Structures are given as C-alpha cells and as structure tokens.
Coordinates of C-alpha atoms in Angstrom, one line a residue:
M1 CA 155.1 242.6 129.5
L2 CA 154.0 246.1 128.1
L3 CA 154.8 247.1 124.8
C4 CA 155.1 250.8 123.8
Q5 CA 154.3 251.4 120.2
K6 CA 155.1 255.1 118.8
N7 CA 154.7 256.6 115.3
F8 CA 157.8 258.5 114.5
G9 CA 156.3 259.5 111.0
T10 CA 154.4 258.7 107.9
I11 CA 155.7 258.1 104.3
N12 CA 153.4 260.2 101.9
T13 CA 153.6 258.1 99.0
K14 CA 151.4 260.8 97.0
S15 CA 153.7 263.2 97.3
P16 CA 154.3 265.5 94.3
I17 CA 157.6 264.4 92.1
E18 CA 158.3 266.3 89.1
E19 CA 161.3 264.2 88.3
S20 CA 160.7 261.2 85.8
I21 CA 162.7 258.0 86.9
E22 CA 164.5 258.2 83.9
E23 CA 165.7 261.9 84.9
L24 CA 166.8 260.1 88.3
K25 CA 169.0 257.8 86.8
R26 CA 172.9 258.1 87.0
N27 CA 174.4 259.2 84.3
E28 CA 178.2 258.8 83.2
W29 CA 180.7 261.3 85.1
D30 CA 182.3 263.8 83.3
N31 CA 185.7 262.2 82.5
D32 CA 187.7 265.6 82.4
K33 CA 186.2 267.2 85.5
V34 CA 187.0 264.2 87.5
L35 CA 190.5 263.8 86.2
E36 CA 190.9 267.5 87.2
I37 CA 189.7 266.8 90.6
F38 CA 191.4 263.5 91.0
T39 CA 194.8 265.0 89.8
R40 CA 194.6 268.4 92.3
L41 CA 193.8 266.0 95.2
R42 CA 196.7 263.2 93.7
F43 CA 194.5 260.5 93.4
N44 CA 196.7 258.7 91.1
K45 CA 195.7 255.2 92.1
Y46 CA 192.0 256.1 91.2
I47 CA 193.3 257.7 87.8
D48 CA 194.8 254.7 86.6
R49 CA 192.0 252.2 88.0
F50 CA 189.2 254.1 86.0
S51 CA 191.3 254.6 82.7
L52 CA 190.9 258.4 83.2
R53 CA 193.9 259.7 81.6
S54 CA 193.7 259.1 77.8
E55 CA 196.9 258.6 75.7
E56 CA 195.7 261.4 73.4
K57 CA 195.3 264.3 76.3
E58 CA 198.7 263.1 77.9
V59 CA 201.3 265.9 77.8
N60 CA 205.1 265.1 78.8
P61 CA 206.5 268.3 79.6
L62 CA 209.9 266.8 78.9
E63 CA 209.0 265.5 74.9
E64 CA 207.9 269.3 74.4
I65 CA 211.3 270.6 75.2
E66 CA 214.9 270.5 73.8
I67 CA 217.3 270.8 76.5
I68 CA 220.7 272.4 76.0
E69 CA 223.4 272.2 78.7
D70 CA 227.2 272.6 78.8
L71 CA 226.7 275.7 77.2
N72 CA 229.6 277.3 74.7
E73 CA 230.3 280.7 73.8
K74 CA 227.9 280.2 70.7
H75 CA 225.0 279.2 72.7
I76 CA 225.6 281.9 75.3
I77 CA 225.7 284.8 72.5
E78 CA 222.6 283.0 70.7
L79 CA 220.7 283.1 74.1
T80 CA 221.4 286.8 75.4
N81 CA 220.7 288.0 71.6
K82 CA 217.4 286.3 71.6
I83 CA 216.6 287.8 75.1
E84 CA 217.7 291.2 74.2
K85 CA 216.0 291.1 71.2
E86 CA 212.5 290.0 72.7
K87 CA 212.9 292.4 75.8
Q88 CA 211.9 289.4 78.2
I89 CA 213.3 286.4 79.9
I90 CA 211.4 283.5 81.1
Y91 CA 213.6 281.9 83.8
Y92 CA 213.4 279.6 87.0
L93 CA 216.2 279.9 89.5
N94 CA 216.6 276.5 91.1
V95 CA 218.2 276.4 94.6
K96 CA 219.9 274.6 97.3
E97 CA 219.9 275.2 101.3
N98 CA 223.1 277.2 102.8
T99 CA 223.5 277.4 106.4
D100 CA 225.7 280.4 106.1
E101 CA 224.5 282.8 108.9
E102 CA 225.4 285.7 107.1
K103 CA 223.1 285.4 104.2
I104 CA 219.9 287.3 104.1
I105 CA 218.2 284.0 102.5
K106 CA 220.0 280.9 103.5
K107 CA 220.1 279.4 100.2
D108 CA 222.4 279.7 96.9
I109 CA 221.1 279.4 93.2
Y110 CA 221.9 275.8 92.5
S111 CA 221.2 276.7 88.6
I112 CA 219.3 278.7 86.1
S113 CA 216.9 277.3 83.4
I114 CA 215.9 279.9 80.8
I115 CA 213.5 279.1 78.0
I116 CA 213.0 280.5 74.5
E117 CA 210.3 278.7 72.3
N118 CA 211.0 275.1 73.2
K119 CA 214.4 275.5 74.1
V120 CA 215.6 275.1 77.4
Y121 CA 219.0 276.2 78.3
Y122 CA 220.1 274.8 81.6
I123 CA 223.2 276.8 83.5
A124 CA 224.8 275.2 86.4
N125 CA 227.7 277.2 86.5
E126 CA 227.7 280.4 89.1
R127 CA 230.6 282.2 86.7
T128 CA 228.5 281.8 83.7
I129 CA 225.6 283.4 85.3
K130 CA 227.6 286.2 86.9
N131 CA 229.5 287.0 83.6
N132 CA 227.0 286.6 81.1
L133 CA 223.3 287.2 82.6
Q134 CA 224.2 290.1 84.9
K135 CA 223.6 292.5 82.3
I136 CA 220.3 290.9 81.4
F137 CA 219.0 290.9 84.9
E138 CA 220.1 294.3 85.5
N139 CA 218.4 295.8 82.2
S140 CA 215.1 297.3 83.4
E141 CA 213.9 297.1 80.0
I142 CA 213.9 293.5 79.8
K143 CA 210.6 291.9 81.5
K144 CA 211.5 289.2 84.2
I145 CA 209.0 286.5 84.2
S146 CA 209.4 283.8 86.9
Y147 CA 208.4 282.5 89.8
K148 CA 208.9 283.9 93.4
L149 CA 210.4 287.3 92.0
K150 CA 211.0 288.6 95.6
Q151 CA 213.1 285.7 96.6
D152 CA 215.0 286.2 93.3
Y153 CA 215.7 289.5 93.6
I154 CA 217.5 288.5 97.3
L155 CA 219.4 285.6 95.7
L156 CA 220.8 287.5 92.8
K157 CA 221.8 290.4 95.3
Q158 CA 223.9 287.8 97.2
M159 CA 225.7 287.4 94.2
D160 CA 225.8 291.1 93.5
I161 CA 223.4 291.0 90.5
S162 CA 220.7 293.8 91.0
L163 CA 217.2 292.3 89.4
K164 CA 215.4 294.7 87.6
G165 CA 212.4 294.8 85.6
F166 CA 209.7 292.9 87.8
S167 CA 207.2 292.0 85.1
Y168 CA 205.4 288.6 85.8
D169 CA 205.3 286.5 89.0
I170 CA 203.1 283.1 88.5
E171 CA 202.7 282.8 92.1
I172 CA 200.9 286.4 92.4
A173 CA 199.0 285.8 89.3
G174 CA 197.6 282.8 90.6
Y175 CA 196.6 284.7 93.8
I176 CA 194.9 287.2 91.9
I177 CA 192.9 284.8 89.9
D178 CA 191.7 283.0 93.0
S179 CA 192.5 284.5 96.4
I180 CA 190.6 282.1 98.5
K181 CA 192.9 279.1 97.4
N182 CA 196.0 278.8 99.9
K183 CA 198.6 277.4 97.8
Y184 CA 200.2 279.1 94.7
D185 CA 203.4 277.0 94.2
I186 CA 204.3 275.5 90.6
E187 CA 203.2 272.2 90.9
T188 CA 199.8 273.4 92.5
L189 CA 199.1 275.8 89.8
S190 CA 200.3 273.4 87.0
I191 CA 197.7 270.6 88.0
R192 CA 195.0 273.6 88.7
Y193 CA 195.6 275.7 85.2
L194 CA 197.5 273.1 82.9
N195 CA 196.1 270.0 84.1
I196 CA 199.8 268.6 84.4
E197 CA 201.3 266.9 87.4
L198 CA 204.8 267.4 87.1
Q199 CA 205.7 265.0 90.3
R200 CA 204.8 262.2 87.8
Y201 CA 208.1 263.3 85.8
L202 CA 210.2 264.2 88.7
K203 CA 210.4 260.4 89.9
T204 CA 214.0 259.0 89.3
K205 CA 214.6 255.7 87.4
A206 CA 214.6 252.6 89.5
P207 CA 217.8 250.3 89.1
K208 CA 217.3 247.2 87.4
E209 CA 216.2 244.1 89.2
E210 CA 219.2 242.0 88.1
E211 CA 221.4 244.7 89.6
Q212 CA 222.6 244.1 93.0
L213 CA 223.3 247.7 95.0
T214 CA 226.0 247.8 97.6
L215 CA 227.0 250.6 99.5
F216 CA 229.8 251.8 97.3
S217 CA 227.6 251.8 93.8
M218 CA 224.9 253.7 96.0
T219 CA 227.5 256.7 97.1
E220 CA 229.2 256.6 93.8
G221 CA 226.2 257.5 91.6
S222 CA 224.5 259.4 94.3
Q223 CA 225.6 262.9 93.3
D224 CA 225.2 262.3 89.4
E225 CA 221.6 261.0 90.5
E226 CA 221.0 264.3 92.3
D227 CA 222.4 266.5 89.6
E228 CA 220.2 264.6 86.7
S229 CA 217.0 264.9 89.2
E230 CA 217.7 268.9 89.9
K231 CA 218.2 269.3 85.9
I232 CA 215.0 267.2 85.2
K233 CA 213.1 269.6 87.9
A234 CA 214.6 272.8 86.9
C235 CA 213.5 272.1 83.1
L236 CA 209.8 271.1 84.3
Y237 CA 209.1 274.0 86.4
I238 CA 210.5 276.1 83.5
Y239 CA 208.2 274.6 81.1
A240 CA 205.5 275.0 83.6
I241 CA 206.0 278.8 84.5
K242 CA 206.0 279.6 80.4
K243 CA 202.6 277.8 80.0
L244 CA 201.3 279.2 83.3
Y245 CA 202.4 282.6 82.1
E246 CA 200.3 282.1 78.8
V247 CA 197.4 280.8 80.5
T248 CA 196.8 282.9 83.7
K249 CA 197.6 286.1 81.9
K250 CA 194.7 285.8 79.9
M251 CA 192.6 284.7 82.5
I252 CA 193.6 287.9 84.8
E253 CA 192.7 289.7 81.4
D254 CA 189.4 288.1 81.1
Q255 CA 188.7 289.0 85.0
G256 CA 189.5 292.8 84.2
N257 CA 192.7 292.5 86.8
L258 CA 195.7 293.1 84.4
E259 CA 195.8 296.9 85.5
L260 CA 195.5 295.9 88.9
F261 CA 198.6 293.3 88.3
Q262 CA 200.9 295.3 86.5
R263 CA 200.4 298.7 88.2
I264 CA 199.7 297.4 91.8
E265 CA 200.8 294.0 92.6
M266 CA 204.2 294.0 90.6
P267 CA 205.5 297.3 92.0
T268 CA 204.5 296.1 95.1
A269 CA 206.5 293.1 94.8
E270 CA 209.5 294.8 94.0
V271 CA 209.2 297.5 96.9
L272 CA 208.9 294.4 99.4
A273 CA 211.7 292.5 98.0
K274 CA 213.9 295.7 98.8
M275 CA 212.5 295.9 102.3
Q276 CA 213.4 292.7 102.9
Y277 CA 217.0 293.1 101.6
T278 CA 217.6 296.4 103.4
G279 CA 216.0 294.8 106.6
I280 CA 214.8 296.3 110.0
G281 CA 217.4 298.1 112.4
I282 CA 217.5 296.8 115.7
D283 CA 219.3 297.3 118.9
K284 CA 220.2 293.4 120.1
E285 CA 221.8 294.8 123.2
E286 CA 218.4 296.6 124.1
L287 CA 216.2 293.7 123.1
I288 CA 218.2 291.6 125.4
E289 CA 217.8 294.2 128.4
Y290 CA 214.2 294.2 127.1
G291 CA 213.9 290.5 127.7
R292 CA 215.4 291.0 131.0
K293 CA 212.8 293.0 132.4
I294 CA 209.9 291.2 130.7
K295 CA 211.2 287.9 133.0
A296 CA 211.2 290.2 136.0
E297 CA 207.3 291.2 135.1
I298 CA 206.7 287.4 134.7
E299 CA 208.3 286.3 138.0
E300 CA 206.2 288.9 139.9
K301 CA 203.1 288.1 138.2
T302 CA 203.8 284.5 139.0
N303 CA 204.4 285.2 142.7
K304 CA 200.9 287.3 142.7
I305 CA 199.0 284.3 141.3
Y306 CA 200.6 281.7 143.8
Q307 CA 199.3 284.4 146.7
L308 CA 195.9 284.9 145.1
C309 CA 195.6 281.1 144.7
D310 CA 197.1 280.2 147.9
Q311 CA 198.9 277.4 146.2
E312 CA 202.1 277.2 144.0
F313 CA 201.6 275.1 140.7
N314 CA 202.7 275.3 136.9
I315 CA 200.6 277.8 135.5
N316 CA 201.3 276.7 131.8
S317 CA 199.7 273.5 132.9
T318 CA 196.2 273.3 131.5
K319 CA 195.2 270.5 133.6
Q320 CA 196.8 272.0 136.9
L321 CA 195.4 275.4 135.8
G322 CA 192.0 274.1 135.8
K323 CA 191.9 272.4 139.0
V324 CA 192.8 275.2 140.9
L325 CA 190.3 277.6 139.1
F326 CA 187.3 275.2 139.3
E327 CA 187.5 272.7 141.6
D328 CA 189.9 274.8 144.6
L329 CA 188.5 278.1 143.9
K330 CA 185.4 277.1 142.8
L331 CA 184.7 279.1 139.7
P332 CA 181.8 278.6 137.4
V333 CA 183.1 276.0 134.7
Q334 CA 182.7 277.7 131.1
K335 CA 184.1 274.7 129.1
K336 CA 185.0 271.3 129.6
K337 CA 186.6 268.6 127.0
K338 CA 187.3 265.0 127.8
S339 CA 191.0 266.1 128.9
G340 CA 189.7 268.3 131.5
Y341 CA 188.8 272.1 132.3
S342 CA 189.5 274.6 129.3
T343 CA 191.4 277.6 130.2
D344 CA 192.0 279.2 127.0
V345 CA 191.6 283.0 126.4
E346 CA 187.8 283.1 125.9
V347 CA 187.4 281.1 128.9
L348 CA 189.5 283.5 131.0
E349 CA 187.8 286.6 129.7
K350 CA 184.4 285.3 130.8
L351 CA 185.7 284.8 134.4
R352 CA 187.4 288.3 134.6
E353 CA 184.8 289.7 137.0
E354 CA 184.8 286.2 138.9
H355 CA 188.1 286.4 140.6
P356 CA 191.3 288.9 140.5
V357 CA 193.3 286.0 139.6
I358 CA 192.1 285.9 136.3
Q359 CA 193.3 289.4 135.1
E360 CA 196.7 288.0 136.4
L361 CA 196.5 285.1 134.5
L362 CA 195.9 287.0 131.2
D363 CA 198.6 289.2 131.8
Y364 CA 200.8 286.6 132.8
R365 CA 200.3 284.7 129.5
Q366 CA 200.5 288.1 127.7
L367 CA 204.0 288.8 128.9
C368 CA 205.2 285.2 128.6
K369 CA 204.1 285.9 124.5
L370 CA 206.3 289.0 124.6
N371 CA 209.2 287.0 125.8
S372 CA 208.6 284.0 123.7
T373 CA 207.7 285.6 120.5
Y374 CA 209.3 288.8 120.6
V375 CA 212.6 288.2 122.7
E376 CA 213.8 285.0 122.2
G377 CA 212.1 284.7 118.9
M378 CA 213.4 287.5 117.6
L379 CA 217.1 287.4 118.4
P380 CA 217.9 284.4 116.2
Y381 CA 216.6 286.6 113.2
I382 CA 219.1 289.3 113.6
N383 CA 221.4 288.8 110.6
K384 CA 225.3 288.6 112.0
N385 CA 226.3 290.4 109.1
T386 CA 223.8 293.3 108.8
E387 CA 222.8 293.4 112.4
R388 CA 219.3 293.7 111.0
I389 CA 216.1 291.5 110.8
H390 CA 215.1 290.5 107.2
S391 CA 211.6 289.4 107.7
Y392 CA 209.6 288.3 104.6
F393 CA 206.5 289.9 103.4
H394 CA 203.9 287.9 101.7
Q395 CA 201.4 289.0 99.1
T396 CA 199.5 285.5 98.8
V397 CA 198.6 284.7 102.0
T398 CA 195.4 286.6 103.1
A399 CA 192.4 286.4 101.1
T400 CA 192.0 290.3 101.6
G401 CA 195.0 291.3 100.1
R402 CA 196.5 292.5 103.1
I403 CA 200.3 291.8 103.5
S404 CA 201.5 289.7 106.2
S405 CA 204.6 289.6 107.7
A406 CA 206.8 286.3 108.9
E407 CA 210.2 285.2 110.0
P408 CA 209.7 286.6 112.6
N409 CA 206.1 288.4 112.3
L410 CA 206.6 292.3 112.9
Q411 CA 202.7 293.3 112.2
N412 CA 201.6 292.2 115.5
I413 CA 203.3 293.5 118.3
P414 CA 201.1 294.1 121.3
T415 CA 200.8 297.3 122.9
R416 CA 198.4 296.6 125.9
F417 CA 201.4 296.6 128.2
E418 CA 203.7 299.4 128.4
L419 CA 206.3 296.8 128.2
G420 CA 204.6 296.0 124.8
K421 CA 204.9 299.6 123.8
N422 CA 208.4 299.7 124.6
L423 CA 209.7 296.8 122.8
R424 CA 209.0 299.3 119.6
K425 CA 211.8 301.4 120.9
V426 CA 214.5 298.6 120.3
F427 CA 213.9 299.1 116.2
K428 CA 216.7 301.8 115.4
P429 CA 216.5 303.4 111.9
R430 CA 219.7 304.2 110.2
P431 CA 221.5 307.5 110.3
R432 CA 220.2 310.1 107.9
L433 CA 224.0 310.6 106.9
Y434 CA 224.3 306.9 106.1
L435 CA 221.2 307.1 104.1
Y436 CA 222.2 309.9 102.2
R437 CA 225.4 308.3 101.2
R438 CA 223.8 305.4 100.1
R439 CA 221.4 307.0 97.7
L440 CA 224.7 308.9 96.7
F441 CA 226.6 305.7 95.5
A442 CA 223.7 303.5 94.4
N443 CA 223.4 302.0 91.2

C-alpha cells in the first residue's frame, strides 16, 4: 500500500504575542449588558437561570402607579383641570377590532388611559370620552403625547372628535433615535430604552389547583377577565409611554435632532393622518373595466407564449416553465436549485436576447402583477361609505426617511406598459366646488 503524506501547514511556536496569559483569561460578563440583550431577545429562561435580574433593579410598573377607574364627576373635573393647566395630555387609546366595512380603520376605541404624575385615569366609557374629553382633544394649545397619533386621529374622527395639537409620538421618536431598527412598538421600545419587559406583567393569573374548571365557570368569568386584562395592558402602556417620552426626548436632544422631530416629523405625521382620513378618489367601475382589459392582454400573451414554445403548460409553474425553457428550448441554464431550474426575473433578463418568448414572459408577469396587485388587490380597499381608498402612509418603515404606503401600496404603480400608465386614470380628484364647500364649512 502506498501512503501519501502531505504537509498542510506549520504551527509557528515563536509567533510574537503581545497579550499575556492573564489578559486572555475570561472575565466576568457585564450583567447589565447581558440582561439588556437577553431582555430584548426575551430569553426569560436564561435570565432566571443566571439570576440576572436583581430585586433592587426590578421595576414593577403596576406598583408605580395609582389606577383610578369608574370616574365620577369630581374625578373628571380634577382630570380636565390638570390637563388644561399643564397644557399637555399623555394618553393611550386601547382599541378593539371592528368588521364594519364603512369604517376607515376597522377598529373602535375600547378605553382611554391618561397619566398625570403617578395617577392613571382609566376610562372605558365612550360617552365619558365624548362628553368630557372632546374639548381637550380639539384644543390645539394642549400638546398630545401618545403612540401612533396618526391612527388616533382617525379613530377619534370616527367618533366625531378632531384631534389637534400633534406634539410627541413615541413610535416616531424611536425611529428618529435609530432608523435602522425595524420595530418601534411600545413593548420593544420599553425593553430597548427602559429595560422593562411589559409582557411579564400582562400575564393573567392562573386558576388555583384545587379549583375545578367547568365550561360554565370558564364562560361566566371570561368577559370580566378580558376586561381586567385590557385594563392592565392599558395602564402598563400608558406608564411606558410617559417614561419613554422622558427618556427618548432627552436622547433626541442629545443627538441634536429635536428641531427635526418637532418641525418636520410631527407636522408631517398630522398631514399624513389627514391624507389617510380624506382618502384618494377612485372610480370603481373604471377600475373593473381596466381589469377586463388586463385579463384580455394576459390571455393574448398566454396564447403567444404557447405558440413560441410549441406547447401548452402552466406558465405560473416554475417547474413546468423551467423544463420548457431549459430542456425543450435548450436555453442556457443560469441558475439551478435543488427544487429545479430558477426562472426568476434576474434569470429571464439574462436570457432576453436568447429567445423571443423571454420578452413575452416578462410582459406576462408584469400584466399578472398589475391585475393581482392593482385591480383585484385594490378593489377590497375601496371604502363602501366614502367610495375612496384610505391607504396607510408610514414614517417609520424605511431607513432613509422615505414615506411608504400600504394597504394598498399606491407608491409603486408600474408605468412600463401603456396599460400601467392608464391605471392612474382611475384615480379621480374631487370636484373643485366640493372642495370649496368643505373648506367653507370646516372646523
């Protein structure tokens, strides 16, 4: 037997190493830093295992506040007087889903919590909100500090309350501090900047072991438990909003971005809220007719693809399309995966000059996207009451600061085809006379 010996490398035992053995020893980790990371990642099991959360550092938000509910007239007067004196209101709207298709945002206000110093006023009565807080929300001199003010504007509008005085939105504040992060919800921001995991306090109490649950007992207490859970959630969130307001405002000031936040971002938030509430006019019948033309074009492209390939197949099947292109037509393979040939746009663009069917395939896909995204995709978003599309405009999605649109996305309408350009014609501005009357009788 012939043995083959090879030298792959030599260990240099005389390599100069400046660090001493003592310096290379593992030091104790930074408990605070590890706790911050584990809390953000929700590694609760390891936090407990390594006893990272010391008792003196533990902050229970529910022990920091006094909850006042079932407000009487005295409480209401006390609350409104304090708000008017301080010229600001820190509040949180707790919402619940509503399937009413006439609503712009399919949600209702479940409750409102307002915090002043360590007192949380919890109001779960729509009449109380309407009768006693409307003048507060409509007073532009009173600063509004909350979370998702754009959504609040529409939710309150649906109650015939006009929110004025956009001042501080902690979601936008979190974005200004670090636009690379992609989550700015209250719970994430609380972990990131307060080192508080709100989920730990949102858990409902488990039933006692000796209690035997029945179907009737579960049903009977379910509504009360849900109400209690929603109350705890609202109080935790308003506590977090107040703390986040204090912490993030200081951070924005230290970054030198306070003027950007106050003069650009918050006024923009108010404009975007009004844009969403007003909506964009669209002719539904024209959109449906546009869809018919698209489908006719798709059928024409389909037949042409079949003729060029000399066979019929499922064009939308990557497996079938790959076989036709790379086995039957013998086009050069660009990319192959375990599942088969790749037929994505990048691959087709490289093959554009190889065969006339490639251009037809690219056109076919563009037409299918027009139909699915901008015809069938937009029809469900036309509000039955306003006959308009009320798209969301987001400030905290892109890292570059660009506004994005969703439900539906109206900022990416393709114009490569003449049909794509014609899509814009289905959007109709309101008549000038209507706009004049609206301004005349506006608040």
